[in-house]
Short mmCIF file of C-alpha atoms and ligand atoms in Angstrom, two decimals:
data_model
loop_
_atom_site.label_atom_id
_atom_site.label_comp_id
_atom_site.label_asym_id
_atom_site.label_seq_id
_atom_site.Cartn_x
_atom_site.Cartn_y
_atom_site.Cartn_z
CA MET A 1 0.00 0.00 0.00
CA VAL A 2 1.42 3.32 -1.08
CA THR A 3 0.69 6.19 1.31
CA ILE A 4 -1.04 9.36 0.10
CA GLY A 5 1.64 11.52 -1.49
CA ALA A 6 4.04 8.55 -1.31
CA ILE A 7 5.24 9.80 2.05
CA ILE A 8 7.60 7.57 4.02
CA TYR A 9 6.75 7.63 7.71
CA GLU A 10 9.50 5.33 8.95
CA PRO A 11 12.95 6.85 9.05
CA GLY A 12 15.89 4.60 8.17
CA ASN A 13 13.84 2.12 6.21
CA THR A 14 16.34 2.13 3.35
CA THR A 15 18.51 -0.21 5.41
CA ARG A 16 15.70 -2.75 5.08
CA ASN A 17 14.69 -2.12 1.49
CA LYS A 18 15.97 -4.67 -0.95
CA THR A 19 17.00 -2.96 -4.17
CA GLY A 20 17.92 -5.94 -6.33
CA ASN A 21 14.48 -6.56 -7.77
CA TRP A 22 14.85 -5.22 -11.31
CA ARG A 23 17.50 -7.72 -12.42
CA THR A 24 17.05 -9.30 -15.85
CA PHE A 25 20.16 -11.52 -15.62
CA ARG A 26 21.49 -13.18 -12.51
CA PRO A 27 25.28 -13.58 -12.25
CA ILE A 28 26.34 -17.03 -10.98
CA LEU A 29 29.78 -17.28 -9.35
CA ASN A 30 31.50 -20.62 -9.62
CA THR A 31 33.82 -20.89 -6.60
CA GLU A 32 35.62 -23.85 -8.23
CA LYS A 33 36.88 -21.62 -11.06
CA CYS A 34 37.47 -18.56 -8.89
CA VAL A 35 41.12 -17.64 -8.17
CA LYS A 36 40.13 -14.95 -5.61
CA CYS A 37 41.75 -12.13 -7.52
CA GLU A 38 39.11 -9.69 -6.10
CA ILE A 39 38.55 -8.01 -9.47
CA CYS A 40 34.77 -8.60 -9.40
CA TYR A 41 34.66 -7.35 -5.81
CA ILE A 42 36.39 -4.11 -6.85
CA PHE A 43 34.33 -3.56 -10.00
CA CYS A 44 30.85 -4.29 -8.64
CA PRO A 45 29.16 -0.84 -8.59
CA GLU A 46 26.67 -2.00 -5.96
CA GLY A 47 29.11 -3.48 -3.46
CA ALA A 48 27.06 -6.65 -3.80
CA ILE A 49 30.05 -9.01 -3.81
CA TYR A 50 31.44 -10.13 -0.48
CA GLU A 51 33.74 -12.71 1.00
CA ASP A 52 32.10 -15.33 3.16
CA GLU A 53 33.54 -16.96 6.28
CA ASN A 54 35.41 -19.52 4.10
CA GLU A 55 37.00 -16.67 2.14
CA ASN A 56 34.92 -17.49 -0.94
CA PHE A 57 33.52 -14.67 -3.02
CA ARG A 58 29.71 -14.54 -3.10
CA ILE A 59 27.04 -12.33 -4.58
CA ASN A 60 24.32 -10.75 -2.45
CA TYR A 61 21.25 -10.96 -4.70
CA ASP A 62 19.24 -8.60 -2.48
CA TYR A 63 21.32 -5.78 -3.92
CA CYS A 64 22.84 -7.12 -7.17
CA LYS A 65 21.34 -5.21 -10.14
CA GLY A 66 22.44 -7.72 -12.74
CA CYS A 67 24.71 -5.35 -14.64
CA LEU A 68 27.12 -8.27 -15.25
CA ILE A 69 30.22 -6.08 -14.96
CA CYS A 70 31.59 -8.74 -12.61
CA SER A 71 31.10 -11.42 -15.24
CA LYS A 72 32.77 -9.32 -17.92
CA GLU A 73 35.78 -8.45 -15.76
CA CYS A 74 36.41 -11.88 -14.24
CA PRO A 75 39.68 -13.16 -15.78
CA THR A 76 38.81 -16.85 -15.29
CA ASN A 77 35.21 -16.67 -16.54
CA ALA A 78 34.06 -17.87 -13.15
CA ILE A 79 30.93 -15.72 -13.34
CA THR A 80 28.24 -16.75 -15.84
CA LYS A 81 24.67 -15.50 -16.27
CA VAL A 82 21.21 -16.99 -16.23
CA ARG A 83 17.92 -15.23 -17.05
CA GLU A 84 16.21 -14.06 -13.86
CA GLU A 85 12.97 -15.85 -13.04
CA LYS A 86 10.40 -13.69 -11.27
CA MET B 1 -18.65 42.99 8.04
CA GLU B 2 -19.57 42.08 4.51
CA ARG B 3 -19.02 44.96 2.10
CA VAL B 4 -19.14 45.65 -1.62
CA ASP B 5 -16.04 47.02 -3.35
CA VAL B 6 -15.60 47.88 -7.00
CA ILE B 7 -12.43 45.97 -7.81
CA THR B 8 -10.50 44.06 -10.47
CA GLY B 9 -10.34 40.27 -10.69
CA THR B 10 -6.73 40.22 -9.52
CA THR B 11 -7.60 42.31 -6.44
CA ALA B 12 -10.56 40.04 -5.76
CA ALA B 13 -8.18 37.06 -5.81
CA ALA B 14 -5.72 38.81 -3.50
CA ILE B 15 -8.49 39.66 -1.04
CA ALA B 16 -9.69 36.06 -1.17
CA ALA B 17 -6.17 34.82 -0.35
CA LYS B 18 -6.05 37.23 2.58
CA LEU B 19 -9.47 36.15 3.83
CA SER B 20 -8.30 32.54 3.55
CA LYS B 21 -5.41 33.46 5.88
CA VAL B 22 -2.63 32.13 3.72
CA GLU B 23 0.64 31.77 5.58
CA VAL B 24 3.13 31.67 2.72
CA ILE B 25 2.96 33.51 -0.59
CA ALA B 26 5.73 32.89 -3.12
CA ALA B 27 5.43 34.71 -6.38
CA TYR B 28 7.07 36.26 -9.39
CA PRO B 29 5.28 39.08 -11.22
CA ILE B 30 3.97 38.51 -14.73
CA THR B 31 1.39 40.32 -16.82
CA PRO B 32 -1.57 40.21 -16.31
CA GLN B 33 -1.23 38.66 -12.84
CA SER B 34 1.02 41.32 -11.22
CA GLU B 35 -1.63 43.33 -9.44
CA CYS B 36 -2.71 40.29 -7.44
CA ILE B 37 0.66 39.80 -5.79
CA GLU B 38 1.25 43.56 -5.47
CA VAL B 39 -1.96 43.87 -3.46
CA LEU B 40 -0.91 40.93 -1.29
CA ALA B 41 2.52 42.54 -0.73
CA LYS B 42 0.73 45.68 0.38
CA PHE B 43 -1.52 43.75 2.78
CA ILE B 44 1.59 42.31 4.42
CA ALA B 45 3.45 45.65 4.46
CA ASP B 46 0.43 47.32 6.05
CA GLY B 47 0.18 44.63 8.70
CA GLU B 48 -3.21 43.47 7.46
CA LEU B 49 -1.97 39.99 6.67
CA ASP B 50 0.54 37.99 8.69
CA ALA B 51 2.25 35.86 6.05
CA GLU B 52 5.70 35.08 4.71
CA TYR B 53 6.18 36.68 1.31
CA ILE B 54 8.86 35.00 -0.78
CA LYS B 55 9.97 37.03 -3.75
CA ALA B 56 11.09 34.26 -6.08
CA GLU B 57 13.47 34.72 -9.01
CA SER B 58 11.19 32.81 -11.37
CA GLU B 59 7.84 31.07 -11.45
CA HIS B 60 9.61 27.72 -11.27
CA SER B 61 11.10 28.79 -7.95
CA ALA B 62 7.81 30.33 -6.81
CA MET B 63 6.04 27.00 -7.22
CA ALA B 64 8.99 25.16 -5.66
CA ALA B 65 8.73 27.46 -2.62
CA CYS B 66 4.97 26.89 -2.42
CA ILE B 67 5.54 23.14 -2.53
CA GLY B 68 8.15 23.35 0.22
CA ALA B 69 5.92 25.55 2.36
CA SER B 70 2.84 23.43 1.82
CA ALA B 71 4.85 20.31 2.68
CA THR B 72 5.50 21.79 6.12
CA GLY B 73 1.73 21.98 6.63
CA VAL B 74 0.77 25.59 5.98
CA ARG B 75 -1.64 27.24 3.58
CA THR B 76 0.14 28.65 0.53
CA PHE B 77 -0.76 30.83 -2.42
CA THR B 78 0.76 31.99 -5.66
CA ALA B 79 -0.39 33.53 -8.91
CA THR B 80 0.90 33.30 -12.45
CA ALA B 81 0.05 33.36 -16.15
CA SER B 82 1.17 32.11 -19.53
CA GLN B 83 4.95 31.66 -19.81
CA GLY B 84 5.09 31.70 -16.02
CA LEU B 85 2.70 28.77 -15.77
CA ALA B 86 4.65 27.00 -18.50
CA LEU B 87 7.84 27.54 -16.52
CA MET B 88 6.16 25.92 -13.50
CA HIS B 89 5.23 22.86 -15.54
CA GLU B 90 7.43 20.24 -13.90
CA MET B 91 6.73 21.69 -10.44
CA LEU B 92 2.98 21.39 -11.01
CA TYR B 93 3.34 17.60 -11.25
CA ILE B 94 5.31 17.56 -8.02
CA ALA B 95 2.69 19.53 -6.06
CA ALA B 96 0.01 17.11 -7.25
CA GLY B 97 2.12 13.98 -6.76
CA MET B 98 3.01 15.02 -3.19
CA ARG B 99 -0.70 15.71 -2.67
CA LEU B 100 -0.15 19.28 -1.52
CA PRO B 101 -3.19 21.58 -1.51
CA VAL B 102 -1.46 24.61 -3.01
CA VAL B 103 -3.88 27.17 -4.44
CA MET B 104 -2.93 29.36 -7.37
CA LEU B 105 -4.54 32.07 -9.43
CA ASN B 106 -3.81 31.74 -13.13
CA THR B 107 -4.68 34.77 -15.19
CA ASN B 108 -5.17 33.16 -18.58
CA ARG B 109 -2.90 34.54 -21.27
CA ALA B 110 -1.67 33.36 -24.66
CA LEU B 111 1.72 31.73 -25.08
CA SER B 112 4.55 33.06 -27.24
CA ALA B 113 5.64 33.32 -30.03
CA PRO B 114 4.72 35.94 -31.08
CA ILE B 115 4.78 37.58 -27.66
CA ASN B 116 1.20 38.21 -26.65
CA ILE B 117 0.07 39.31 -23.22
CA TRP B 118 -3.67 39.01 -23.89
CA CYS B 119 -6.19 36.37 -23.00
CA ASP B 120 -6.69 32.86 -24.18
CA HIS B 121 -6.78 29.52 -22.36
CA GLN B 122 -3.80 27.81 -23.98
CA ASP B 123 -1.63 28.21 -20.87
CA SER B 124 -3.83 26.37 -18.37
CA ILE B 125 -5.18 23.89 -20.92
CA SER B 126 -1.58 22.87 -21.60
CA GLU B 127 -1.30 21.92 -17.90
CA ARG B 128 -4.40 19.75 -18.07
CA ASP B 129 -2.78 16.49 -17.02
CA THR B 130 -0.60 17.71 -14.16
CA GLY B 131 -3.09 16.60 -11.50
CA TRP B 132 -4.27 20.12 -10.68
CA ILE B 133 -7.94 20.86 -10.28
CA GLN B 134 -8.90 23.68 -12.67
CA ILE B 135 -11.76 26.07 -11.97
CA TYR B 136 -12.66 28.70 -14.61
CA ALA B 137 -14.42 31.73 -13.14
CA GLU B 138 -16.82 33.84 -15.15
CA ASP B 139 -16.50 37.15 -13.28
CA ASN B 140 -14.70 38.88 -10.44
CA GLN B 141 -17.17 37.79 -7.78
CA GLU B 142 -16.70 34.19 -8.77
CA THR B 143 -12.93 34.70 -8.72
CA LEU B 144 -13.05 35.70 -5.06
CA ASP B 145 -15.48 32.94 -4.11
CA SER B 146 -13.54 30.31 -6.08
CA ILE B 147 -10.23 31.03 -4.32
CA ILE B 148 -11.88 30.59 -0.91
CA GLN B 149 -13.66 27.43 -2.11
CA ALA B 150 -10.39 26.20 -3.63
CA TYR B 151 -8.83 25.85 -0.16
CA LYS B 152 -11.89 23.99 1.10
CA ILE B 153 -11.70 21.61 -1.87
CA ALA B 154 -7.92 21.19 -1.98
CA GLU B 155 -7.60 20.48 1.75
CA ASP B 156 -10.46 17.97 1.87
CA GLU B 157 -8.99 14.61 2.89
CA ASP B 158 -10.73 12.89 0.00
CA VAL B 159 -9.02 15.27 -2.41
CA LEU B 160 -5.65 16.65 -1.27
CA LEU B 161 -4.83 18.06 -4.67
CA PRO B 162 -3.66 21.52 -5.73
CA VAL B 163 -6.19 23.86 -7.34
CA MET B 164 -5.72 26.57 -9.93
CA VAL B 165 -8.42 29.17 -10.32
CA CYS B 166 -8.28 30.45 -13.89
CA ILE B 167 -9.55 33.90 -14.83
CA ASP B 168 -9.41 35.61 -18.18
CA GLY B 169 -6.45 37.94 -18.51
CA PHE B 170 -7.41 41.64 -18.83
CA ILE B 171 -11.09 40.76 -19.34
CA LEU B 172 -11.31 40.01 -15.62
CA THR B 173 -7.89 40.91 -14.27
CA HIS B 174 -8.08 44.54 -15.29
CA THR B 175 -11.81 45.22 -15.32
CA VAL B 176 -13.55 46.49 -12.21
CA GLU B 177 -16.87 45.09 -11.04
CA PRO B 178 -18.77 45.34 -7.78
CA VAL B 179 -17.67 42.40 -5.64
CA HIS B 180 -19.21 41.26 -2.37
CA ILE B 181 -16.41 40.78 0.12
CA PRO B 182 -17.41 38.41 2.89
CA ASP B 183 -16.67 39.02 6.52
CA GLU B 184 -13.14 37.94 7.38
CA LYS B 185 -14.10 36.05 10.51
CA LYS B 186 -16.84 34.21 8.68
CA VAL B 187 -14.35 32.98 6.05
CA ARG B 188 -11.86 31.96 8.72
CA ASP B 189 -14.52 30.02 10.60
CA TYR B 190 -15.56 28.38 7.36
CA LEU B 191 -12.06 27.32 6.30
CA GLY B 192 -10.54 26.74 9.71
CA VAL B 193 -6.81 26.18 10.04
CA TYR B 194 -5.12 23.80 7.61
CA GLU B 195 -4.16 20.79 9.68
CA PRO B 196 -2.81 18.08 7.40
CA LYS B 197 -2.51 14.56 8.67
CA HIS B 198 -0.27 13.35 5.86
CA ALA B 199 2.27 16.10 5.27
CA TYR B 200 3.59 18.42 7.93
CA LEU B 201 6.92 19.23 9.43
CA ASP B 202 7.51 17.97 12.96
CA PRO B 203 10.94 17.01 14.33
CA ASP B 204 9.21 14.45 16.55
CA ARG B 205 7.77 12.72 13.51
CA PRO B 206 10.51 12.49 10.88
CA ILE B 207 9.12 11.73 7.42
CA THR B 208 10.39 11.61 3.86
CA GLN B 209 8.39 13.51 1.25
CA GLY B 210 9.03 13.22 -2.46
CA PRO B 211 10.96 9.91 -2.38
CA VAL B 212 11.86 7.71 -5.34
CA GLY B 213 8.85 5.80 -6.64
CA VAL B 214 10.14 2.63 -8.27
CA PRO B 215 8.12 0.75 -10.90
CA GLU B 216 6.61 -1.34 -8.10
CA CYS B 217 4.69 1.63 -6.67
CA TYR B 218 4.60 4.59 -9.10
CA MET B 219 1.53 3.40 -10.97
CA GLU B 220 -0.43 3.10 -7.72
CA THR B 221 0.35 6.73 -6.88
CA ARG B 222 -1.05 7.83 -10.25
CA LYS B 223 -4.18 5.77 -9.65
CA GLN B 224 -4.60 7.44 -6.27
CA ILE B 225 -4.50 10.88 -7.92
CA SER B 226 -6.99 9.73 -10.53
CA ASP B 227 -9.32 8.45 -7.78
CA ALA B 228 -8.92 11.73 -5.86
CA MET B 229 -9.96 13.64 -9.00
CA GLU B 230 -13.11 11.53 -9.20
CA LYS B 231 -13.86 12.10 -5.51
CA ALA B 232 -13.23 15.82 -6.00
CA LYS B 233 -16.38 16.03 -8.13
CA LYS B 234 -18.53 15.21 -5.12
CA VAL B 235 -16.51 17.50 -2.86
CA ILE B 236 -16.77 20.44 -5.28
CA LYS B 237 -20.55 20.00 -5.45
CA ARG B 238 -20.79 19.81 -1.66
CA VAL B 239 -18.57 22.87 -1.18
CA ASN B 240 -20.70 24.79 -3.69
CA GLU B 241 -23.82 24.07 -1.60
CA GLU B 242 -22.17 24.74 1.78
CA TYR B 243 -20.83 27.99 0.44
CA TYR B 244 -24.30 28.95 -0.71
CA GLU B 245 -25.71 28.32 2.75
CA ILE B 246 -23.08 30.47 4.43
CA PHE B 247 -22.31 33.15 1.83
CA ASN B 248 -25.44 33.05 -0.31
CA ARG B 249 -23.70 32.49 -3.64
CA ARG B 250 -23.36 29.37 -5.77
CA TYR B 251 -22.27 28.53 -9.29
CA GLY B 252 -24.43 25.92 -10.99
CA ASN B 253 -23.77 22.64 -9.20
CA GLY B 254 -20.13 23.63 -8.69
CA LEU B 255 -18.91 21.70 -11.73
CA VAL B 256 -21.24 22.96 -14.45
CA GLU B 257 -23.79 25.70 -14.77
CA GLY B 258 -26.78 25.51 -17.10
CA TYR B 259 -28.35 28.67 -18.52
CA ASN B 260 -31.67 28.46 -20.35
CA LEU B 261 -31.07 24.77 -21.04
CA GLU B 262 -34.71 23.73 -20.75
CA ASP B 263 -36.50 24.04 -24.10
CA ALA B 264 -33.23 24.79 -25.92
CA ASP B 265 -32.28 22.48 -28.76
CA THR B 266 -29.20 24.51 -29.57
CA VAL B 267 -26.64 24.67 -26.79
CA LEU B 268 -23.27 26.37 -26.57
CA VAL B 269 -20.60 25.02 -24.25
CA ALA B 270 -17.87 27.35 -23.00
CA MET B 271 -15.64 28.33 -20.06
CA GLY B 272 -14.70 31.62 -18.44
CA SER B 273 -15.77 35.19 -19.09
CA VAL B 274 -17.15 34.61 -22.61
CA CYS B 275 -20.09 32.90 -20.88
CA GLY B 276 -21.27 36.34 -19.77
CA THR B 277 -21.36 37.47 -23.41
CA ILE B 278 -23.18 34.27 -24.41
CA LYS B 279 -25.78 34.76 -21.66
CA TYR B 280 -26.42 38.27 -22.97
CA VAL B 281 -26.98 36.95 -26.51
CA ILE B 282 -29.23 34.17 -25.17
CA ASP B 283 -31.38 36.74 -23.35
CA SER B 284 -31.75 38.94 -26.42
CA LEU B 285 -32.63 35.93 -28.60
CA LYS B 286 -35.19 34.83 -26.04
CA GLU B 287 -36.97 38.14 -26.43
CA LYS B 288 -37.22 37.29 -30.12
CA GLY B 289 -38.77 33.94 -29.21
CA LYS B 290 -35.66 31.85 -29.87
CA ASN B 291 -34.29 29.40 -27.29
CA VAL B 292 -30.57 28.86 -27.13
CA GLY B 293 -28.92 27.41 -24.03
CA LEU B 294 -25.49 27.61 -22.44
CA LEU B 295 -23.63 24.95 -20.55
CA ARG B 296 -20.79 26.59 -18.69
CA VAL B 297 -18.01 24.20 -17.71
CA ARG B 298 -16.71 25.56 -14.41
CA THR B 299 -14.29 22.79 -13.53
CA TYR B 300 -12.29 21.57 -16.49
CA ARG B 301 -10.45 19.15 -14.18
CA PRO B 302 -12.07 17.08 -12.84
CA PHE B 303 -14.06 16.97 -16.07
CA PRO B 304 -17.79 16.70 -15.28
CA LYS B 305 -18.57 14.02 -17.88
CA GLU B 306 -21.65 12.63 -16.15
CA ASP B 307 -23.33 16.02 -15.68
CA ILE B 308 -22.58 17.11 -19.25
CA LYS B 309 -23.98 13.86 -20.66
CA GLU B 310 -27.13 14.24 -18.58
CA MET B 311 -27.66 17.94 -19.30
CA LEU B 312 -27.14 17.58 -23.07
CA LYS B 313 -28.97 14.32 -23.61
CA GLU B 314 -31.89 15.99 -25.42
CA THR B 315 -29.78 18.50 -27.35
CA GLU B 316 -29.43 18.20 -31.12
CA ASN B 317 -26.98 21.01 -31.79
CA VAL B 318 -23.94 21.30 -29.55
CA GLY B 319 -21.39 24.01 -30.24
CA VAL B 320 -18.24 24.23 -28.14
CA LEU B 321 -16.25 27.45 -27.87
CA ASP B 322 -12.54 27.00 -27.28
CA LYS B 323 -10.01 29.69 -26.45
CA ASN B 324 -7.26 27.20 -27.21
CA ILE B 325 -6.30 24.99 -30.11
CA SER B 326 -4.87 21.49 -30.15
CA LEU B 327 -2.58 21.94 -33.11
CA GLY B 328 -2.59 18.95 -35.41
CA PHE B 329 -6.14 17.99 -34.42
CA ASN B 330 -7.73 21.30 -35.47
CA MET B 331 -10.02 21.31 -32.44
CA GLY B 332 -9.88 22.91 -29.03
CA ALA B 333 -9.41 20.77 -25.93
CA LEU B 334 -12.93 21.33 -24.62
CA GLY B 335 -14.38 20.46 -28.02
CA ILE B 336 -12.46 17.19 -28.16
CA GLU B 337 -13.60 16.22 -24.67
CA ILE B 338 -17.23 17.17 -25.23
CA MET B 339 -17.13 15.13 -28.44
CA ALA B 340 -15.74 12.16 -26.51
CA THR B 341 -18.36 12.63 -23.77
CA LEU B 342 -21.30 12.83 -26.18
CA LYS B 343 -20.09 9.96 -28.40
CA GLY B 344 -21.68 10.04 -31.83
CA LYS B 345 -23.55 13.30 -31.36
CA LYS B 346 -22.98 16.26 -33.67
CA VAL B 347 -20.51 18.59 -31.96
CA CYS B 348 -19.24 21.70 -33.73
CA ASN B 349 -16.13 23.36 -32.39
CA TYR B 350 -15.44 27.09 -32.58
CA ILE B 351 -11.95 28.43 -32.06
CA VAL B 352 -12.40 31.93 -30.65
CA GLY B 353 -10.57 34.74 -28.93
CA LEU B 354 -6.99 33.51 -29.29
CA GLY B 355 -4.40 35.99 -28.06
CA GLY B 356 -7.04 38.47 -26.93
CA ARG B 357 -9.03 38.60 -30.18
CA ASP B 358 -12.34 40.20 -29.22
CA ILE B 359 -15.37 37.91 -29.11
CA THR B 360 -18.27 40.10 -30.14
CA LEU B 361 -22.02 39.64 -29.83
CA GLN B 362 -22.04 39.23 -33.63
CA ASN B 363 -19.48 36.41 -33.33
CA ILE B 364 -21.77 34.56 -30.92
CA GLU B 365 -24.74 35.06 -33.23
CA GLU B 366 -22.65 33.84 -36.15
CA ILE B 367 -21.74 30.72 -34.16
CA ILE B 368 -25.38 29.99 -33.31
CA LYS B 369 -26.40 30.43 -36.95
CA HIS B 370 -23.59 28.18 -38.19
CA LEU B 371 -24.42 25.57 -35.58
CA GLU B 372 -28.07 25.44 -36.59
CA GLU B 373 -27.25 25.16 -40.29
CA SER B 374 -24.36 22.73 -40.05
CA GLU B 375 -25.15 19.08 -40.83
CA ASP B 376 -22.05 17.54 -39.26
CA GLY B 377 -19.65 18.34 -36.50
CA GLU B 378 -16.91 20.58 -37.79
CA THR B 379 -14.34 23.08 -36.56
CA LYS B 380 -14.61 26.72 -37.48
CA TRP B 381 -12.27 29.56 -36.57
CA ILE B 382 -14.35 32.60 -35.64
CA GLY B 383 -13.25 36.20 -36.04
CA LEU B 384 -10.30 35.49 -38.33
CA LYS B 385 -9.21 38.36 -40.55
CA GLU B 386 -9.21 37.89 -44.33
S1 LIG C 1 25.97 -8.18 -11.79
FE1 LIG C 1 26.68 -6.11 -11.34
S2 LIG C 1 25.67 -5.66 -9.42
FE2 LIG C 1 25.54 -7.85 -9.65
S3 LIG C 1 27.30 -8.61 -8.58
FE3 LIG C 1 27.91 -8.39 -10.70
S4 LIG C 1 28.82 -6.36 -10.81
FE4 LIG C 1 27.68 -6.46 -8.89
S1 LIG C 2 36.91 -11.79 -10.70
FE1 LIG C 2 36.50 -13.92 -11.00
S2 LIG C 2 38.28 -14.94 -10.30
FE2 LIG C 2 38.43 -12.86 -9.54
S3 LIG C 2 37.49 -13.02 -7.51
FE3 LIG C 2 35.87 -12.49 -8.89
S4 LIG C 2 34.98 -14.45 -9.49
FE4 LIG C 2 36.94 -14.88 -8.58
#
């Protein structure tokens, strides 16, 4: 439900809002092929790539916009794409 | 105490804004609106009105200031015309989208080029789809009453939309007429203080106004405005009646006004001051035993489709006068919409009075004659020089 005048009554709600919902393609990171060069991590304009507790690179799909820059920059082709299913 | 003053339309509007106890006025002067904001500046300078007066550097800024002020929860007013209204264009959408009940006087004037300061309706018609309610007044009295009513309508919780009251440049803005000025206290009691529930500034209640509306929610906001426009029809009618009970004046049913519609099989449809001229012609024809009617559209937005359909259901000959032209369609906006409303009926469209071209009694008679003789709906430019 949108409020009248689209007013937001809860401050700080952007920390909760997921912004990754307009993706057309979903990048898939294959940790087997990944050499942990960090290039995708540096290039991702959304800061959606992070290192998990096992020091593997992962993609946070709540914020990933699907721009596929990561996939293009990855030197080992570890990141492929699939069409997003809504 | 109620009194009668002989004043211009722009002064009537300024007095109405004062009676409505506006708290912020942001404006930029433009012909033929200037007198309105000059009079308001004088009210403030003389201590008759306690309001913030923001002298903006353009109409775009004036509307932006009104939006900002209204978003804090106070009553705001501005006035403009022509190029000034056009310059406000993008801001008009924002006022409506944020659901801010800003009230504005627009003194209708042609758009350049060539530069023309005189009256036609092209300026406000061009802002048709911004989400603003548009009321077209016929005379100076109605100008004053409409501004006061505009606050009542705009601030209604079922509406919450900005309102522009449109008056014909020079024809009303610079012509004096006796105007009943209601008692100040009576108007204040009637309007009360604007106390918005949705949009006001309070450090204890932080809110975000004017956020991003992603594809997941933008369409819903547009639907809400569309619904509010529909609801406004009922509110405008109610306000018209309430106003009559308190101030003893009403304008048709608030949305449309019929004049000599019974018995008439030829009806003209028009907006604004030309309706006074048409009424005069209707009266003189009546003396000669001829019945012509007038349907005056008072609110162009929301468009009173249902009333128009009902009031013209028996009418054979419908002629619409337009002080604007939709170039490339060779019809005026009102003509197109009446044609759409009366599906299949013969509707003739008359383009009149562009850029201040006089609309004479003879012109109106010529229109009536053409309308009665014409077989099909067609568009005719009236008063063109050879
Ligand atoms: S697709 Fe774009 S947004 Fe998503 S992880 Fe890769 S670089 Fe970041
Ligand atoms: S760019 Fe490729 S190889 Fe480098 S860290 Fe990212 S996924 Fe791994």
